[in-house]
Amino acid sequence: MFVSFGSQFYAKTAPFVSAVTQSSLYAARQILMDLAGPKRKRIQTAADRRCIRWKKGKGCKHSLCGLFMDKYEVLRKYFGYPDFREGQEILIDSILSGQDVLGIMPTGAGKSICYQVPALLLSGITLVISPLISLMKDQVQALNQAGIHAAYINSSLSESQISKALRLASAGQYKLIYVAP
């Protein structure tokens, strides 16, 4: 779990969950379970479709087939930065090692990179819960322009747009889905 707040930089790995975060996490878990279907199978990603080992039914974490990238390659290729900013790398490493993470960073410090980079390195879909609809739209647009399939689901969409986004998500089209609580 990665929880991010504005303010000064603070990173801690701890099982931190507030009452509000718990309800949001429950809703996020339900969405991911619905996307996976009744068998709760792993959702196929775009990398899976390109992987020869995956196509043969052997399963793959893409480290053997050459599709795997490290965090520095992801940072350079998709975001255009040569290095991480202060605090980003420790948060990313903690997320990639499966730890719960709380990151408190000032506006403009690059909080989004802290969950976007792991989202591209880990299998499955990353669900981002954000109450800021305009920021959500901007981030999804920037990700799509960078070649990263992302979508948002919030009150600005019609029912048919939401259904389409969920249908594409269940087909493994997106790596990140932003939702408003």
mmCIF file of C-alpha atoms in Angstrom:
data_model
loop_
_atom_site.group_PDB
_atom_site.id
_atom_site.type_symbol
_atom_site.label_atom_id
_atom_site.label_comp_id
_atom_site.label_asym_id
_atom_site.label_seq_id
_atom_site.Cartn_x
_atom_site.Cartn_y
_atom_site.Cartn_z
ATOM 1 C CA MET A 1 0.000 0.000 0.000
ATOM 2 C CA PHE A 2 1.255 3.477 -0.848
ATOM 3 C CA VAL A 3 -0.414 6.433 0.836
ATOM 4 C CA SER A 4 0.658 9.913 -0.229
ATOM 5 C CA PHE A 5 -0.097 13.275 1.334
ATOM 6 C CA GLY A 6 1.134 16.808 0.513
ATOM 7 C CA SER A 7 3.383 18.721 2.975
ATOM 8 C CA GLN A 8 6.995 17.984 3.857
ATOM 9 C CA PHE A 9 8.859 14.826 2.848
ATOM 10 C CA TYR A 10 8.310 11.847 5.099
ATOM 11 C CA ALA A 11 8.733 8.193 4.230
ATOM 12 C CA LYS A 12 7.984 5.324 6.555
ATOM 13 C CA THR A 13 7.233 1.708 5.981
ATOM 14 C CA ALA A 14 4.482 0.769 8.382
ATOM 15 C CA PRO A 15 1.022 -0.799 8.393
ATOM 16 C CA PHE A 16 -0.667 2.631 8.349
ATOM 17 C CA VAL A 17 -4.357 2.675 7.513
ATOM 18 C CA SER A 18 -6.831 5.321 8.656
ATOM 19 C CA ALA A 19 -10.594 4.782 8.721
ATOM 20 C CA VAL A 20 -11.015 6.761 5.485
ATOM 21 C CA THR A 21 -8.192 4.875 3.813
ATOM 22 C CA GLN A 22 -9.669 1.543 4.938
ATOM 23 C CA SER A 23 -12.990 2.255 3.226
ATOM 24 C CA SER A 24 -11.188 3.422 0.072
ATOM 25 C CA LEU A 25 -8.981 0.318 0.113
ATOM 26 C CA TYR A 26 -12.041 -1.892 0.525
ATOM 27 C CA ALA A 27 -13.686 -0.218 -2.486
ATOM 28 C CA ALA A 28 -10.454 -0.569 -4.485
ATOM 29 C CA ARG A 29 -10.167 -4.250 -3.564
ATOM 30 C CA GLN A 30 -13.757 -4.831 -4.697
ATOM 31 C CA ILE A 31 -13.068 -3.142 -8.040
ATOM 32 C CA LEU A 32 -9.941 -5.244 -8.609
ATOM 33 C CA MET A 33 -11.762 -8.448 -7.654
ATOM 34 C CA ASP A 34 -14.600 -7.573 -10.041
ATOM 35 C CA LEU A 35 -12.065 -6.921 -12.812
ATOM 36 C CA ALA A 36 -10.399 -10.281 -12.220
ATOM 37 C CA GLY A 37 -13.703 -12.140 -12.484
ATOM 38 C CA PRO A 38 -15.146 -14.970 -10.433
ATOM 39 C CA LYS A 39 -12.040 -17.165 -10.652
ATOM 40 C CA ARG A 40 -9.821 -14.323 -9.371
ATOM 41 C CA LYS A 41 -7.242 -15.180 -12.000
ATOM 42 C CA ARG A 42 -4.328 -12.883 -12.760
ATOM 43 C CA ILE A 43 -5.294 -10.223 -15.308
ATOM 44 C CA GLN A 44 -3.260 -10.502 -18.487
ATOM 45 C CA THR A 45 -1.166 -7.423 -19.244
ATOM 46 C CA ALA A 46 0.174 -6.029 -22.526
ATOM 47 C CA ALA A 47 3.617 -7.433 -21.612
ATOM 48 C CA ASP A 48 2.042 -10.866 -21.133
ATOM 49 C CA ARG A 49 0.631 -10.766 -24.663
ATOM 50 C CA ARG A 50 4.127 -10.073 -26.099
ATOM 51 C CA CYS A 51 5.855 -12.758 -24.006
ATOM 52 C CA ILE A 52 6.593 -16.100 -25.654
ATOM 53 C CA ARG A 53 6.805 -17.936 -22.296
ATOM 54 C CA TRP A 54 3.370 -16.563 -21.298
ATOM 55 C CA LYS A 55 1.833 -17.629 -24.623
ATOM 56 C CA LYS A 56 3.101 -21.167 -24.062
ATOM 57 C CA GLY A 57 1.261 -21.263 -20.723
ATOM 58 C CA LYS A 58 4.427 -21.355 -18.635
ATOM 59 C CA GLY A 59 3.809 -18.054 -16.873
ATOM 60 C CA CYS A 60 6.513 -15.443 -16.631
ATOM 61 C CA LYS A 61 7.467 -12.446 -14.530
ATOM 62 C CA HIS A 62 9.167 -11.107 -17.676
ATOM 63 C CA SER A 63 12.653 -11.206 -16.207
ATOM 64 C CA LEU A 64 13.501 -14.226 -18.360
ATOM 65 C CA CYS A 65 11.964 -13.087 -21.639
ATOM 66 C CA GLY A 66 13.612 -9.666 -21.933
ATOM 67 C CA LEU A 67 10.452 -7.626 -21.351
ATOM 68 C CA PHE A 68 11.536 -6.744 -17.837
ATOM 69 C CA MET A 69 12.803 -3.228 -17.151
ATOM 70 C CA ASP A 70 14.333 -1.911 -13.951
ATOM 71 C CA LYS A 71 13.158 1.207 -12.113
ATOM 72 C CA TYR A 72 15.844 3.397 -13.712
ATOM 73 C CA GLU A 73 14.914 2.316 -17.243
ATOM 74 C CA VAL A 74 11.226 3.012 -16.509
ATOM 75 C CA LEU A 75 12.098 6.441 -15.094
ATOM 76 C CA ARG A 76 14.147 7.370 -18.179
ATOM 77 C CA LYS A 77 11.954 5.801 -20.862
ATOM 78 C CA TYR A 78 8.507 6.910 -19.717
ATOM 79 C CA PHE A 79 9.146 9.987 -17.596
ATOM 80 C CA GLY A 80 12.363 11.379 -19.092
ATOM 81 C CA TYR A 81 14.233 11.846 -15.803
ATOM 82 C CA PRO A 82 17.849 10.685 -15.378
ATOM 83 C CA ASP A 83 17.596 10.217 -11.585
ATOM 84 C CA PHE A 84 15.053 9.983 -8.800
ATOM 85 C CA ARG A 85 14.408 12.987 -6.575
ATOM 86 C CA GLU A 86 15.040 12.884 -2.843
ATOM 87 C CA GLY A 87 12.795 10.322 -1.161
ATOM 88 C CA GLN A 88 11.353 8.760 -4.315
ATOM 89 C CA GLU A 89 13.714 5.820 -4.563
ATOM 90 C CA ILE A 90 13.234 4.637 -0.968
ATOM 91 C CA LEU A 91 9.446 4.701 -1.433
ATOM 92 C CA ILE A 92 9.656 2.829 -4.743
ATOM 93 C CA ASP A 93 12.032 0.216 -3.335
ATOM 94 C CA SER A 94 9.736 -0.338 -0.349
ATOM 95 C CA ILE A 95 6.688 -0.761 -2.587
ATOM 96 C CA LEU A 96 8.556 -3.173 -4.870
ATOM 97 C CA SER A 97 9.600 -5.240 -1.843
ATOM 98 C CA GLY A 98 5.949 -5.560 -0.796
ATOM 99 C CA GLN A 99 6.038 -3.258 2.221
ATOM 100 C CA ASP A 100 3.290 -0.849 3.237
ATOM 101 C CA VAL A 101 4.464 2.712 2.597
ATOM 102 C CA LEU A 102 3.460 6.168 3.781
ATOM 103 C CA GLY A 103 4.995 9.032 1.803
ATOM 104 C CA ILE A 104 4.487 12.656 2.803
ATOM 105 C CA MET A 105 6.104 14.998 0.286
ATOM 106 C CA PRO A 106 5.676 18.643 -0.697
ATOM 107 C CA THR A 107 3.718 19.687 -3.770
ATOM 108 C CA GLY A 108 5.858 19.182 -6.851
ATOM 109 C CA ALA A 109 8.200 16.655 -5.216
ATOM 110 C CA GLY A 110 7.110 13.824 -7.508
ATOM 111 C CA LYS A 111 4.702 11.751 -5.425
ATOM 112 C CA SER A 112 3.058 10.331 -8.551
ATOM 113 C CA ILE A 113 6.327 8.769 -9.737
ATOM 114 C CA CYS A 114 6.392 6.844 -6.450
ATOM 115 C CA TYR A 115 3.395 4.733 -7.482
ATOM 116 C CA GLN A 116 3.622 5.011 -11.279
ATOM 117 C CA VAL A 117 7.086 3.419 -11.544
ATOM 118 C CA PRO A 118 6.125 0.398 -9.375
ATOM 119 C CA ALA A 119 2.866 0.099 -11.331
ATOM 120 C CA LEU A 120 4.871 -0.445 -14.501
ATOM 121 C CA LEU A 121 7.228 -2.933 -12.860
ATOM 122 C CA LEU A 122 4.628 -5.049 -11.055
ATOM 123 C CA SER A 123 2.094 -7.327 -12.701
ATOM 124 C CA GLY A 124 -1.588 -6.498 -12.686
ATOM 125 C CA ILE A 125 -3.428 -3.211 -12.411
ATOM 126 C CA THR A 126 -2.587 -0.373 -10.035
ATOM 127 C CA LEU A 127 -5.632 1.404 -8.682
ATOM 128 C CA VAL A 128 -5.020 5.044 -7.719
ATOM 129 C CA ILE A 129 -7.599 6.639 -5.433
ATOM 130 C CA SER A 130 -7.647 10.408 -5.768
ATOM 131 C CA PRO A 131 -10.298 13.017 -4.953
ATOM 132 C CA LEU A 132 -8.718 15.492 -7.406
ATOM 133 C CA ILE A 133 -10.570 14.916 -10.686
ATOM 134 C CA SER A 134 -8.669 17.536 -12.715
ATOM 135 C CA LEU A 135 -5.293 16.162 -11.559
ATOM 136 C CA MET A 136 -6.535 12.656 -12.345
ATOM 137 C CA LYS A 137 -7.415 13.684 -15.928
ATOM 138 C CA ASP A 138 -4.057 15.423 -16.407
ATOM 139 C CA GLN A 139 -2.083 12.427 -15.138
ATOM 140 C CA VAL A 140 -4.000 9.929 -17.279
ATOM 141 C CA GLN A 141 -3.518 12.122 -20.350
ATOM 142 C CA ALA A 142 0.240 12.427 -19.660
ATOM 143 C CA LEU A 143 0.573 8.668 -19.085
ATOM 144 C CA ASN A 144 -1.269 7.843 -22.304
ATOM 145 C CA GLN A 145 0.941 10.288 -24.243
ATOM 146 C CA ALA A 146 3.996 8.524 -22.781
ATOM 147 C CA GLY A 147 2.682 5.184 -24.061
ATOM 148 C CA ILE A 148 1.348 3.926 -20.733
ATOM 149 C CA HIS A 149 -2.246 2.754 -20.891
ATOM 150 C CA ALA A 150 -4.219 4.417 -18.111
ATOM 151 C CA ALA A 151 -7.830 5.399 -17.466
ATOM 152 C CA TYR A 152 -9.896 7.233 -14.892
ATOM 153 C CA ILE A 153 -13.319 6.576 -13.445
ATOM 154 C CA ASN A 154 -15.112 9.434 -11.738
ATOM 155 C CA SER A 155 -18.315 11.458 -11.739
ATOM 156 C CA SER A 156 -17.364 13.320 -14.945
ATOM 157 C CA LEU A 157 -17.953 10.152 -17.013
ATOM 158 C CA SER A 158 -21.237 8.781 -18.309
ATOM 159 C CA GLU A 159 -22.381 5.254 -17.429
ATOM 160 C CA SER A 160 -21.386 4.025 -20.916
ATOM 161 C CA GLN A 161 -17.893 5.539 -20.542
ATOM 162 C CA ILE A 162 -17.489 3.883 -17.141
ATOM 163 C CA SER A 163 -18.661 0.534 -18.555
ATOM 164 C CA LYS A 164 -16.216 0.831 -21.445
ATOM 165 C CA ALA A 165 -13.328 1.661 -19.082
ATOM 166 C CA LEU A 166 -14.163 -1.330 -16.868
ATOM 167 C CA ARG A 167 -14.503 -3.628 -19.893
ATOM 168 C CA LEU A 168 -11.089 -2.550 -21.228
ATOM 169 C CA ALA A 169 -9.589 -2.895 -17.741
ATOM 170 C CA SER A 170 -10.875 -6.461 -17.420
ATOM 171 C CA ALA A 171 -9.257 -7.211 -20.791
ATOM 172 C CA GLY A 172 -5.892 -6.102 -19.357
ATOM 173 C CA GLN A 173 -5.727 -2.877 -21.363
ATOM 174 C CA TYR A 174 -4.672 -0.587 -18.496
ATOM 175 C CA LYS A 175 -1.742 -0.588 -16.071
ATOM 176 C CA LEU A 176 -3.183 2.250 -13.968
ATOM 177 C CA ILE A 177 -6.768 3.152 -13.195
ATOM 178 C CA TYR A 178 -7.543 6.331 -11.290
ATOM 179 C CA VAL A 179 -10.784 6.415 -9.310
ATOM 180 C CA ALA A 180 -12.423 9.084 -7.175
ATOM 181 C CA PRO A 181 -13.531 7.978 -3.695
#
